[in-house]
Short mmCIF file of C-alpha atoms in Angstrom, two decimals:
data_model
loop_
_atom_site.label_atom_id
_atom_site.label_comp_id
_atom_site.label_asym_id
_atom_site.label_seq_id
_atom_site.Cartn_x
_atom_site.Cartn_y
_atom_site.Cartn_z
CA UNK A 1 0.00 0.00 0.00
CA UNK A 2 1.00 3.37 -1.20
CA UNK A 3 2.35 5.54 2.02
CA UNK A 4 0.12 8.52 1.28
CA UNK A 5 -2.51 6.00 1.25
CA UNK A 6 -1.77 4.38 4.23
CA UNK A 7 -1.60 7.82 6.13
CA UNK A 8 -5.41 8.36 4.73
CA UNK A 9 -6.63 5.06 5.90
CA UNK A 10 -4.76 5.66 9.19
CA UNK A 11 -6.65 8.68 9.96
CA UNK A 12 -10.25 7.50 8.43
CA UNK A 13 -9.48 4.54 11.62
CA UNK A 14 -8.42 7.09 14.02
CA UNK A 15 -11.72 9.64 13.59
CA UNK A 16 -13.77 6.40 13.51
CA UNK A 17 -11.84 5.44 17.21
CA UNK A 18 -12.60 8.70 18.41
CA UNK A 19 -16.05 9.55 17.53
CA UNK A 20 -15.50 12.17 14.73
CA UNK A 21 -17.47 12.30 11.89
CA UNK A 22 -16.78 13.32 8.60
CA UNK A 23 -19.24 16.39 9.24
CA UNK A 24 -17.25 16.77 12.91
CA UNK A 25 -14.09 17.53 10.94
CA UNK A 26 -15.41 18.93 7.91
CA UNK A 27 -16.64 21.72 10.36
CA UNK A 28 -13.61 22.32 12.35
CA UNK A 29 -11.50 22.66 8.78
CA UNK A 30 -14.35 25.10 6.85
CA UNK A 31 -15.32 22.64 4.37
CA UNK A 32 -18.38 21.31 3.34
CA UNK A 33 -18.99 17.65 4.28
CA UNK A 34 -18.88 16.44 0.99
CA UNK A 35 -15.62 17.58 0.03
CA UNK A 36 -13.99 15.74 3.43
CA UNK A 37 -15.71 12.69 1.85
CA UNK A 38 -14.32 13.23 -1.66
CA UNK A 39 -11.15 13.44 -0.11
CA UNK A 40 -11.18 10.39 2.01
CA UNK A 41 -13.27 8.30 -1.34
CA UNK A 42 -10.36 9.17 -3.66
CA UNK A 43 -7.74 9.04 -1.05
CA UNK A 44 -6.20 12.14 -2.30
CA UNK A 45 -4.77 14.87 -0.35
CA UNK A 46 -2.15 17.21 0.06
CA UNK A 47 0.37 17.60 2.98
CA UNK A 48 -1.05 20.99 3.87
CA UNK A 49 -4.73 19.63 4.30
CA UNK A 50 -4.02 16.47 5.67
CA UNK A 51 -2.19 18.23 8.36
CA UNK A 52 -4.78 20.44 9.06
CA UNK A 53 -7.23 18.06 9.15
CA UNK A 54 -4.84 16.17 12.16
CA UNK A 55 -4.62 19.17 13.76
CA UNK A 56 -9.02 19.85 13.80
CA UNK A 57 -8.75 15.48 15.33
CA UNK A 58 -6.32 16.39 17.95
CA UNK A 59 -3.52 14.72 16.20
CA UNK A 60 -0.23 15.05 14.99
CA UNK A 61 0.78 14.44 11.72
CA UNK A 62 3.96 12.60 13.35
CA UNK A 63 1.90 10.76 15.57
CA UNK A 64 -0.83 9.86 12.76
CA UNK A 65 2.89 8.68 10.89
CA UNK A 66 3.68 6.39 13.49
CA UNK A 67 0.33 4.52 14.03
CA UNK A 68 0.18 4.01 10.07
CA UNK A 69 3.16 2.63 10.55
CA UNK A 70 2.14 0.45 13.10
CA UNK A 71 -1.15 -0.76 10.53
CA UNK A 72 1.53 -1.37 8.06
CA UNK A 73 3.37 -3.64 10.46
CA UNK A 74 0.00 -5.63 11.07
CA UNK A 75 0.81 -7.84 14.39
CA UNK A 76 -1.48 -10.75 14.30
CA UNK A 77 -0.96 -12.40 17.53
CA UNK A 78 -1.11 -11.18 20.56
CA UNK A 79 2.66 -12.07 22.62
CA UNK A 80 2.43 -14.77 25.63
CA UNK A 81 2.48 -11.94 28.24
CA UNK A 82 -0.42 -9.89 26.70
CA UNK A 83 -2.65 -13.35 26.45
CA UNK A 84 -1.34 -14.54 29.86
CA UNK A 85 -2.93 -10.88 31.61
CA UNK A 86 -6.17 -11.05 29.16
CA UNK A 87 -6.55 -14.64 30.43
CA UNK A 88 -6.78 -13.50 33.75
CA UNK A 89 -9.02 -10.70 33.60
CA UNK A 90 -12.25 -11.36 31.42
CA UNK A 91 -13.32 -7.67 31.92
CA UNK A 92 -9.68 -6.30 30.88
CA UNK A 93 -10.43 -8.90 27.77
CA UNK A 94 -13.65 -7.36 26.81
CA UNK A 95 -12.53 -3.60 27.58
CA UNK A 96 -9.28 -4.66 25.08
CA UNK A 97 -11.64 -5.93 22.65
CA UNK A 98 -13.94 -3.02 22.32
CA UNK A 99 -11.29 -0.83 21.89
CA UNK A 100 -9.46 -2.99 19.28
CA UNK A 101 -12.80 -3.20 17.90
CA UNK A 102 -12.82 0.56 17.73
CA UNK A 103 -14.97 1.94 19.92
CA UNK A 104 -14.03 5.36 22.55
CA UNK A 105 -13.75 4.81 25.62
CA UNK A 106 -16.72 6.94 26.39
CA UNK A 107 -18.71 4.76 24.49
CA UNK A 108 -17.15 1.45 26.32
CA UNK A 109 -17.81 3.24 29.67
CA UNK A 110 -21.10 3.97 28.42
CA UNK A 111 -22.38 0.96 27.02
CA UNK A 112 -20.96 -1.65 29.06
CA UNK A 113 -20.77 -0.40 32.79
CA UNK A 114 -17.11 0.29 33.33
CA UNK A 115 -16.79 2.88 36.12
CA UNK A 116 -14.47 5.99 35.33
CA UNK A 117 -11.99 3.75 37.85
CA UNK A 118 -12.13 0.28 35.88
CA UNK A 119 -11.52 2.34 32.67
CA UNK A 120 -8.97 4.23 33.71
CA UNK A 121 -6.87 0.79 35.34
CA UNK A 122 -7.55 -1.24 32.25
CA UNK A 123 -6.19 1.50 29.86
CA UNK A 124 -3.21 1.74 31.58
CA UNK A 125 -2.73 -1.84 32.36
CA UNK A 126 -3.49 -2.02 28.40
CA UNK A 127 -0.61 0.63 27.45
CA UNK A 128 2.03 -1.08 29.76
CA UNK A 129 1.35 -4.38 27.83
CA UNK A 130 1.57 -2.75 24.75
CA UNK A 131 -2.21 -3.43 23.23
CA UNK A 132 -2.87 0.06 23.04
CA UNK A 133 -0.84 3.16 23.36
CA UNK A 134 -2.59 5.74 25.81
CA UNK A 135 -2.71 9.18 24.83
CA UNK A 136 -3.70 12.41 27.34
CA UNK A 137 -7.38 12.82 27.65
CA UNK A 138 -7.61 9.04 27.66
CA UNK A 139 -6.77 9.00 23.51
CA UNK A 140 -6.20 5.69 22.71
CA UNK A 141 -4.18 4.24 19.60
CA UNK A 142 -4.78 0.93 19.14
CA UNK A 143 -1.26 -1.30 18.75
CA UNK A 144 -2.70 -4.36 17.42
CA UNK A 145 -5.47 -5.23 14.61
CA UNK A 146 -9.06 -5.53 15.85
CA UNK A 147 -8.78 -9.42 14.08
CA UNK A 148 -5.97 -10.32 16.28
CA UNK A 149 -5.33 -14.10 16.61
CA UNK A 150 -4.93 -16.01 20.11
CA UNK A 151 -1.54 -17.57 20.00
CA UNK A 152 -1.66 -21.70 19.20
CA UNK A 153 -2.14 -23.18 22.80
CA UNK A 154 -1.63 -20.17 24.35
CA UNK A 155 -3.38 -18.80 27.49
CA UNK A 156 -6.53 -17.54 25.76
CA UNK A 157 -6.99 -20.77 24.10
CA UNK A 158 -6.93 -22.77 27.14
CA UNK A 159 -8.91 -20.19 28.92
CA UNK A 160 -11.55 -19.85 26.47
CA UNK A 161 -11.92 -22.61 23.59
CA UNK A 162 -13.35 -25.09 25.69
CA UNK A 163 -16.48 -22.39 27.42
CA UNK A 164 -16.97 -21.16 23.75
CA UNK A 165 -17.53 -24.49 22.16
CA UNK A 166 -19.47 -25.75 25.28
CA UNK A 167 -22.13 -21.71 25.44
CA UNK A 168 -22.28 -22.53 21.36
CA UNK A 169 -23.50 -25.96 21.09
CA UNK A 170 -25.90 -24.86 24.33
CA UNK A 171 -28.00 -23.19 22.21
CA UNK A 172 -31.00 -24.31 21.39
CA UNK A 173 -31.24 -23.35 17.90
CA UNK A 174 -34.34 -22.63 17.92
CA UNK A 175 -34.63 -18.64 17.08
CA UNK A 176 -35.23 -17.63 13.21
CA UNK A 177 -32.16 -18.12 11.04
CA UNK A 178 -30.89 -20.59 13.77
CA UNK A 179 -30.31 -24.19 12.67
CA UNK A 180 -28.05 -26.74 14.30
CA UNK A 181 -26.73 -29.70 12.24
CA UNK A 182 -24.19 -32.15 11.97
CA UNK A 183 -23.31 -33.73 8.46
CA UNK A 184 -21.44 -36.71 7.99
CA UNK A 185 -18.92 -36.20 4.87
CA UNK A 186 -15.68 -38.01 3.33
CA UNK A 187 -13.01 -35.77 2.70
CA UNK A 188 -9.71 -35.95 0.17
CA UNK A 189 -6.58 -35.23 1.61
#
């Protein structure tokens, strides 16, 4: 992927992270809404405008630099220590999750009960181990991709697989659109 592309993808994730909309920005730069769309639809911009538009999100252009460089770099996995700590914690899993998953904080607070306290713990807990990087004002810039994979055996796995397969098959199956079924099938190699 083309840098300058990269950069504009970069900050179309950010405003999404942080609850700006295109009509947000397009206010705080003196453009009309459209035109902040055209730009992000044909992923053209200059340096000028793309700064300025960083600077209206309460970014740097440097710091917008670094976490497209970090998308670029696309970790997968989360590392043993990060799983071992999620493991733990199921509410420090979910909190990760939702913002990896890009929602605010506000809107994590909001929506699933964290107090001001919880949030505030889990986002640094989440910075030292490197899932997110925490920003003043409780910015956060995600470190890792919201599909991130459990490592093969790792702590998640053997925390989780077994509960997942067991609440799944639980189910009764019996809601529209639900069907359970088991097929019997030869396979090649």
């Amino acid at each position: 992927m083309q840098q300058s592309i990269l950069l504009i993808e970069t900050l179309k994730r950010y405003l999404r992270h942080q609850g700006i909309t295109y009509k947000t920005l397009a206010d705080k730069i003196g453009q009309s809404e459209s035109n902040v769309k055209r730009i992000f639809s044909e992923q053209s911009i200059s340096l000028g405008a793309l700064e300025e538009m960083c600077n209206a999100a309460g970014i740097e252009l440097l710091e917008l630099a670094k976490m497209s460089r970090t998308q670029r770099e696309d970790v997968e996995s989360f590392t043993l220590p990060q799983e071992a700590a999620l493991a733990k914690d199921a509410k420090l899993f979910a909190f990760a999750y939702l913002l990896l998953g890009g929602l605010p904080v506000a809107k994590v607070q909001a929506k699933y009960e964290f107090t001001a306290v919880e949030s505030q713990r889990y986002l640094t807990l989440l910075d030292r181990l490197g899932v997110i990087r925490l920003h003043p004002k409780n910015r956060v810039e995600p470190l890792l991709s919201k599909n991130v994979r459990w490592l093969e055996g790792g702590p998640l796995n053997e925390t989780y697989t077994e509960e997942i397969k067991k609440e799944f098959l639980r189910s009764p199956f019996s809601g529209t659109n639900e069907q359970l079924r088991f097929l019997n099938a030869r396979l090649s190699a």
